[in-house]
PDB file of C-alpha atoms in Angstrom:
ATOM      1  CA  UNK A   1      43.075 126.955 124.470  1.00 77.00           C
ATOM      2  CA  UNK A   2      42.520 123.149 124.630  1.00 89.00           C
ATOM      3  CA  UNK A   3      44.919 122.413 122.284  1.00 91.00           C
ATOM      4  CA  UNK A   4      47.501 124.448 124.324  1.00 92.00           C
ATOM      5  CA  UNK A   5      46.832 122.378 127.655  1.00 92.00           C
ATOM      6  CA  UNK A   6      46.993 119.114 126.260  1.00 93.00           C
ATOM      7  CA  UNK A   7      50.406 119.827 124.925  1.00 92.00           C
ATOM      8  CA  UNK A   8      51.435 121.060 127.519  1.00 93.00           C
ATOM      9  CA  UNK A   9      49.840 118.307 129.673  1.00 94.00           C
ATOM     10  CA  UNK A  10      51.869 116.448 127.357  1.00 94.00           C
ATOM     11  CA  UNK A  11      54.786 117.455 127.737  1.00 93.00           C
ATOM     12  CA  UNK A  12      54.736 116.981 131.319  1.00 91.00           C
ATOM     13  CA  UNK A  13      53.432 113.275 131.369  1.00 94.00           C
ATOM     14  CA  UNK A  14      56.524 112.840 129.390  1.00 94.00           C
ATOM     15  CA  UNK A  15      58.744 114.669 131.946  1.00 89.00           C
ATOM     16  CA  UNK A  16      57.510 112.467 134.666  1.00 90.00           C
ATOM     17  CA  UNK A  17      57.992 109.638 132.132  1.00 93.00           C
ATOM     18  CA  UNK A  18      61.672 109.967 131.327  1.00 91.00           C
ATOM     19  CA  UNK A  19      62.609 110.856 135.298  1.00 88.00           C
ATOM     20  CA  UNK A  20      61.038 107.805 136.167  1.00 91.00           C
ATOM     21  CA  UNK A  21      62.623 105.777 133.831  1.00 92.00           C
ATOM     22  CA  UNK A  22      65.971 107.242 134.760  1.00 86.00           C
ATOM     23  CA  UNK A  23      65.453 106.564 138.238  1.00 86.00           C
ATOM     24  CA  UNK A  24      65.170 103.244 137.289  1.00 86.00           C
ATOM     25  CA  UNK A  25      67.540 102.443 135.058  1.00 85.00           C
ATOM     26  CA  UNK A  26      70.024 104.100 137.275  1.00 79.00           C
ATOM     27  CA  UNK A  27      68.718 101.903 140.740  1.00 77.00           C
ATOM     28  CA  UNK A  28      68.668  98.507 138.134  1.00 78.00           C
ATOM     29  CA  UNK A  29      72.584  98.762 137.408  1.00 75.00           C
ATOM     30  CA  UNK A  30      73.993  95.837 137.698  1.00 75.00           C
ATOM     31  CA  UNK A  31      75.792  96.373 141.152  1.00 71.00           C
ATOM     32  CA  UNK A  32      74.448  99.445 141.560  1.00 68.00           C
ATOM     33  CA  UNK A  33      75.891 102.974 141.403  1.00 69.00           C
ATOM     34  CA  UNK A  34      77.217 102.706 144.836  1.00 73.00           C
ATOM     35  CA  UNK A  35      78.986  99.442 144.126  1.00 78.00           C
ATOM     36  CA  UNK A  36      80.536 100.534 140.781  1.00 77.00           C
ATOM     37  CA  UNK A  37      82.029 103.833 142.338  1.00 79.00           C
ATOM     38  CA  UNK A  38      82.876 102.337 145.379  1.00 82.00           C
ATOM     39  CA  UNK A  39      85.313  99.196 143.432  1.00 84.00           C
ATOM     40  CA  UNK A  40      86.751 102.453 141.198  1.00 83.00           C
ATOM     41  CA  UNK A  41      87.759 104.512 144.766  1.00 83.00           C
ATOM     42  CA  UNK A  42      88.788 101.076 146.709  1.00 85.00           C
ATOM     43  CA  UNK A  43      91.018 100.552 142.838  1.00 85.00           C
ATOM     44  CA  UNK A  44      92.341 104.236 143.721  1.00 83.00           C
ATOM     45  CA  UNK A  45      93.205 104.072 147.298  1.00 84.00           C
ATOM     46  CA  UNK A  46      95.266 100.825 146.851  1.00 84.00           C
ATOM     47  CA  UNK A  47      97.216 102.612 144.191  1.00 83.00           C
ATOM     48  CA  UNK A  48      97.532 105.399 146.108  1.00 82.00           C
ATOM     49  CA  UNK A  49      97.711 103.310 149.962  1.00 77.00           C
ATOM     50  CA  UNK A  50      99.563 100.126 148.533  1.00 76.00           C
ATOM     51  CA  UNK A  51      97.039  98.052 150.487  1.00 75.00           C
ATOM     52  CA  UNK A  52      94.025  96.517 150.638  1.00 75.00           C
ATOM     53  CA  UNK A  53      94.100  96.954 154.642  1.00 73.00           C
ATOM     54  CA  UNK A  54      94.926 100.994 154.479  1.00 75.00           C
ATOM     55  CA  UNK A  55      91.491 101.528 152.724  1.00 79.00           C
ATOM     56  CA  UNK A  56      88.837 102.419 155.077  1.00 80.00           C
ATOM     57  CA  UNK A  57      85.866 101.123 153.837  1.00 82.00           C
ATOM     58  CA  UNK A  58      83.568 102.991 155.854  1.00 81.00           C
ATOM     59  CA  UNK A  59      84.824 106.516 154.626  1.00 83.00           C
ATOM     60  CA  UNK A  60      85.143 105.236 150.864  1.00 82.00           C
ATOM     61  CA  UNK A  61      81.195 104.072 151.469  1.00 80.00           C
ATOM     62  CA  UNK A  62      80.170 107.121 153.239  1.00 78.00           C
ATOM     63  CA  UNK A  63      81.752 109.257 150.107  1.00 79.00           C
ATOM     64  CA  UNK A  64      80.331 107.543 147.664  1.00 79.00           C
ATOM     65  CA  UNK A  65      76.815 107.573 149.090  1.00 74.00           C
ATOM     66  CA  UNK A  66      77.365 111.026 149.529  1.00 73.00           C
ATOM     67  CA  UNK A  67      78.686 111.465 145.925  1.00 74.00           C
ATOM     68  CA  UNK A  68      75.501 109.918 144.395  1.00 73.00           C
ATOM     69  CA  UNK A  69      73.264 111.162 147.087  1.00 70.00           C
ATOM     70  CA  UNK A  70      71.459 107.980 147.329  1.00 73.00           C
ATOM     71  CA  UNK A  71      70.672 106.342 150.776  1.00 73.00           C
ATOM     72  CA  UNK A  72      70.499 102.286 150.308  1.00 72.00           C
ATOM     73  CA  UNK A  73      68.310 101.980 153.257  1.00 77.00           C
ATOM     74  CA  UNK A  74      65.947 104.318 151.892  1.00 83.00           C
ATOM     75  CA  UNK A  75      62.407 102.924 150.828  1.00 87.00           C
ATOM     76  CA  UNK A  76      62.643 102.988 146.795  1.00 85.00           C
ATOM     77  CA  UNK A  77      59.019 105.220 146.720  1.00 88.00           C
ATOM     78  CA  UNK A  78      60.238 107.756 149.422  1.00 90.00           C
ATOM     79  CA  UNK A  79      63.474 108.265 147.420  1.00 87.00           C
ATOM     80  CA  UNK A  80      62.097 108.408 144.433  1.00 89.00           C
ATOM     81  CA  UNK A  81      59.479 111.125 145.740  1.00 90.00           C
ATOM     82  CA  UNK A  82      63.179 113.085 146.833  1.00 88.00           C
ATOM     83  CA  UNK A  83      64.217 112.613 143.307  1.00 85.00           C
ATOM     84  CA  UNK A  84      61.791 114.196 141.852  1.00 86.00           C
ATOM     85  CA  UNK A  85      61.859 116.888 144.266  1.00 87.00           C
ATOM     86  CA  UNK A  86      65.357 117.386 143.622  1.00 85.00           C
ATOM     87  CA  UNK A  87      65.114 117.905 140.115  1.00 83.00           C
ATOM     88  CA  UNK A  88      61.632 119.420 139.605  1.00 82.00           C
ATOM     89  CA  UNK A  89      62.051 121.695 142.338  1.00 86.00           C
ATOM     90  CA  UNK A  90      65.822 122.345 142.620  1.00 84.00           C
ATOM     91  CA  UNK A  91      67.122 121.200 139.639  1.00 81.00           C
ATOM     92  CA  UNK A  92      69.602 119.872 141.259  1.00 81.00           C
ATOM     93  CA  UNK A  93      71.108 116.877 138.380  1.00 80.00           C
ATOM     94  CA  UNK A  94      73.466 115.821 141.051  1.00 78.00           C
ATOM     95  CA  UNK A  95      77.468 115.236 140.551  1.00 78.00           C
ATOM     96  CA  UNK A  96      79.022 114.220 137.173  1.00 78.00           C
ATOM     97  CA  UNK A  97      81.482 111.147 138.237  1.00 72.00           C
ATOM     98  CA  UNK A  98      83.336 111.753 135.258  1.00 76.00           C
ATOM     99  CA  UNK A  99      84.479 116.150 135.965  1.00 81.00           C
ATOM    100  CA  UNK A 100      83.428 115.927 139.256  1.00 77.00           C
ATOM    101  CA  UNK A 101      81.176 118.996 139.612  1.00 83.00           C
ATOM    102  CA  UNK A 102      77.466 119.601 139.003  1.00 83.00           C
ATOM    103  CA  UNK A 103      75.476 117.990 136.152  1.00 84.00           C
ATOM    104  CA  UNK A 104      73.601 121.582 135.427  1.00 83.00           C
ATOM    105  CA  UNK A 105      76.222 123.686 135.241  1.00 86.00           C
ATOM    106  CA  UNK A 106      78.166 121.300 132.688  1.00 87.00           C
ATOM    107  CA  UNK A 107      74.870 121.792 131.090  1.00 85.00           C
ATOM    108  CA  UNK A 108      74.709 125.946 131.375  1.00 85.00           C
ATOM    109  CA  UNK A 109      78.374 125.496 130.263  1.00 85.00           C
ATOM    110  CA  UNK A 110      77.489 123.985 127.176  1.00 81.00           C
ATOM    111  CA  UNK A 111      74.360 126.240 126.284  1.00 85.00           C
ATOM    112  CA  UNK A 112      75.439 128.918 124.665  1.00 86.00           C
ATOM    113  CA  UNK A 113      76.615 127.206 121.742  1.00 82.00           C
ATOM    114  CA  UNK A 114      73.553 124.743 121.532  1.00 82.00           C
ATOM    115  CA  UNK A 115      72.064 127.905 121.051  1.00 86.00           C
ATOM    116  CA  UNK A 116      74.038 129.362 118.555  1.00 86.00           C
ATOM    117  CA  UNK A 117      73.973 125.614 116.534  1.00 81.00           C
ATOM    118  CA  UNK A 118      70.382 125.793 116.799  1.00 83.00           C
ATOM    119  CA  UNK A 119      70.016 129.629 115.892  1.00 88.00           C
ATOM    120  CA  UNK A 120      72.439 129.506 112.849  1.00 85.00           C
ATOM    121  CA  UNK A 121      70.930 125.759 111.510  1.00 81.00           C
ATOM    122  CA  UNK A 122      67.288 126.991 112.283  1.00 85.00           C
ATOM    123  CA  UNK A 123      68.419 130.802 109.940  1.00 90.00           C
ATOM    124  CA  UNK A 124      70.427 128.590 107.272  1.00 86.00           C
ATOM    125  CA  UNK A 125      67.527 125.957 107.015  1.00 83.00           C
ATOM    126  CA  UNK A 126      64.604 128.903 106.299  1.00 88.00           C
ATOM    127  CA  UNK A 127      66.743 130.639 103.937  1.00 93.00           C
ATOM    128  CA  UNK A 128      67.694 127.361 101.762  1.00 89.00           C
ATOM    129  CA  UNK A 129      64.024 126.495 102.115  1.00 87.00           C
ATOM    130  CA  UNK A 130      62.395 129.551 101.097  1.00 92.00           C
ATOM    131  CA  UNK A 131      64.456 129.947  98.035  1.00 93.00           C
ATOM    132  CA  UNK A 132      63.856 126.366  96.865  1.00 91.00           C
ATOM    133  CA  UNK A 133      60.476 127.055  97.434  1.00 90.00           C
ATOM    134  CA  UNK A 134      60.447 129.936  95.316  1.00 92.00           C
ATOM    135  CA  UNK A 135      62.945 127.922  92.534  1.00 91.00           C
ATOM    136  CA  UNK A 136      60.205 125.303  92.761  1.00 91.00           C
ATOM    137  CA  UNK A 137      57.216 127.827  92.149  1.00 91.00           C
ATOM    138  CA  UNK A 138      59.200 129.491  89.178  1.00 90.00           C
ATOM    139  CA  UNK A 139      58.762 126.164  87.407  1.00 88.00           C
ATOM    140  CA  UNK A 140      55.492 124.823  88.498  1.00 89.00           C
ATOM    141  CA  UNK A 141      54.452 121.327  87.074  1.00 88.00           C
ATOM    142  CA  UNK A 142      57.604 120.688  85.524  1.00 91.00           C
ATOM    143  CA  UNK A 143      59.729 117.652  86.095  1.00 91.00           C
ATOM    144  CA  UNK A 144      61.838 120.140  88.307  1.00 91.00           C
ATOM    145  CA  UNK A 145      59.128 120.805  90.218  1.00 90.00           C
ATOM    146  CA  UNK A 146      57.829 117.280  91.027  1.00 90.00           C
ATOM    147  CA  UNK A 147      61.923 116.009  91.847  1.00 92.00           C
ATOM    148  CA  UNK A 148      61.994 118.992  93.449  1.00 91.00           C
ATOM    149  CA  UNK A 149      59.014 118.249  95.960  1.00 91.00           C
ATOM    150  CA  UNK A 150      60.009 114.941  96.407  1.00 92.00           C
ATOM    151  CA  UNK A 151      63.288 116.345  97.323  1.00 89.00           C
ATOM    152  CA  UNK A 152      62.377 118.634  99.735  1.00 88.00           C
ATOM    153  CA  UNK A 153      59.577 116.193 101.000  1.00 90.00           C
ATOM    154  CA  UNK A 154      62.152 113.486 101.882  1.00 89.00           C
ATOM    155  CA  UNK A 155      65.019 116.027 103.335  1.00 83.00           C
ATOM    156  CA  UNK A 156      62.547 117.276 105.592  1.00 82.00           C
ATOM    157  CA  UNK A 157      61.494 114.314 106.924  1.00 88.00           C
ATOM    158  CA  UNK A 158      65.092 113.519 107.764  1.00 86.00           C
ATOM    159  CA  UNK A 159      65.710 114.508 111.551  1.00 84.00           C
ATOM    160  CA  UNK A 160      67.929 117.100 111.859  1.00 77.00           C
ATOM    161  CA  UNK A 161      70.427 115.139 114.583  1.00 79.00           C
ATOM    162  CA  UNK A 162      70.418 112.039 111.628  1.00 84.00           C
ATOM    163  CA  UNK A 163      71.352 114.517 108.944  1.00 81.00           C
ATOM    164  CA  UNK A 164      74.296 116.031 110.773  1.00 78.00           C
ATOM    165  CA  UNK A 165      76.054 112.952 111.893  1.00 81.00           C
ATOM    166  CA  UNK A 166      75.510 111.985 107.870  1.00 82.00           C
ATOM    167  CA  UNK A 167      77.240 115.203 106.905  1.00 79.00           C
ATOM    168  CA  UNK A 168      80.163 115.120 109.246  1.00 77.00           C
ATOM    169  CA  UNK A 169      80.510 111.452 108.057  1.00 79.00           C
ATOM    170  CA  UNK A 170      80.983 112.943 104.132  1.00 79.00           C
ATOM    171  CA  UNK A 171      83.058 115.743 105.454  1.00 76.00           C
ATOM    172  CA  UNK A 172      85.074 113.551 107.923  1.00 76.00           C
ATOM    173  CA  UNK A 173      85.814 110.746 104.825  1.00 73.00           C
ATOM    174  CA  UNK A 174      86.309 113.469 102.024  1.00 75.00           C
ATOM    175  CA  UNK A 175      88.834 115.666 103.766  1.00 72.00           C
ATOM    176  CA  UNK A 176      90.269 112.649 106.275  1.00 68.00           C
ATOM    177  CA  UNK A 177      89.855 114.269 109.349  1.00 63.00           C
ATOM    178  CA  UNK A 178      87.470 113.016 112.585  1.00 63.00           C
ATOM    179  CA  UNK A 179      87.281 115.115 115.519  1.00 60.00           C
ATOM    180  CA  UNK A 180      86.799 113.538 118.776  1.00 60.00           C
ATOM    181  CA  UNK A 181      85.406 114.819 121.481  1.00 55.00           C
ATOM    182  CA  UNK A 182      86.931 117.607 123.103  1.00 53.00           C
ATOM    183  CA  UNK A 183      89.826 117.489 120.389  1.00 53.00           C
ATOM    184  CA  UNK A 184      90.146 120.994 119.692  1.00 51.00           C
ATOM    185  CA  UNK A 185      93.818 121.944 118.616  1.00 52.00           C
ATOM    186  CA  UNK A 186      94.727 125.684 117.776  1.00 48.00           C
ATOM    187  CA  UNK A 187      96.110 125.695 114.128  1.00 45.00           C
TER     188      UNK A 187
END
């Protein structure tokens, strides 16, 4: 039972860990969020206006704030207390800038086939594994047996994220093809 609650304790220390660190990187930009957004909708109401003096600065302000859902006269500790309410108790991720809808459901979007990734890699990985196990066992303190472990030692090790960028690397230079992303064409 200890075991259990320090992982778990764990895993929560590092929870608060990586929010906080987003928080901060994201408050540290250069400019800020606020400013960034703020120079790409003044960009788009000039194209759109055809002058600097059409813009009203207030609204494109007042949007943007609204957009990122940060206050500038906030105190930093009081909004960083309503960030972590927002996504500890709401998860609410806040707007993407780039699709312009929320961060979680891009994420729920996306889920299903993380799943099914991780479900068929996790069912393909056992099955290769337990019959080079049992290859392994069939020749037991044989050279084929010591590669063998050494083998399966080292492609283990490997993380799985490391090993699949390798193998679409081989696959992408063998057959000369690279998909980008979201470059899916119906052949």
């Amino acid at each position: 039972m200890n075991y259990y609650f320090k992982r778990v304790a764990q895993a929560g220390i590092t929870l608060i860990l990586v929010i906080t660190i987003s928080f901060v990187m994201y408050r540290m930009m250069p400019g800020g969020p606020i400013q960034s957004l703020m120079q790409e909708r003044v960009l788009q109401c000039i194209e759109s206006q055809g002058s600097m003096a059409e813009c009203d600065m207030g609204q494109i302000r007042r949007s943007v704030e609204q957009q990122v859902n940060i206050d500038p006269n906030k105190p930093v500790p009081v909004a960083y207390i309503d960030y972590l309410e927002k996504i500890l108790l709401h998860q609410d991720f806040g707007d993407s800038t780039q699709y312009q809808e929320g961060v979680f459901s891009i994420l729920f979007k996306a889920m299903p086939w993380s799943i099914f990734i991780s479900l068929y890699g996790l069912a393909l990985g056992w099955t290769f594994n337990v019959f080079w196990g049992a290859m392994l066992a069939y020749k037991e303190g044989k050279l084929f047996d010591k590669a063998g472990t050494i083998f399966a030692m080292i492609g283990n090790s490997i993380p799985y994220y490391v090993a699949a960028i390798i193998a679409l690397s081989v696959l992408a230079y063998q057959h000369g093809f690279s998909l980008r992303a979201g470059d899916i064409t119906n052949h």
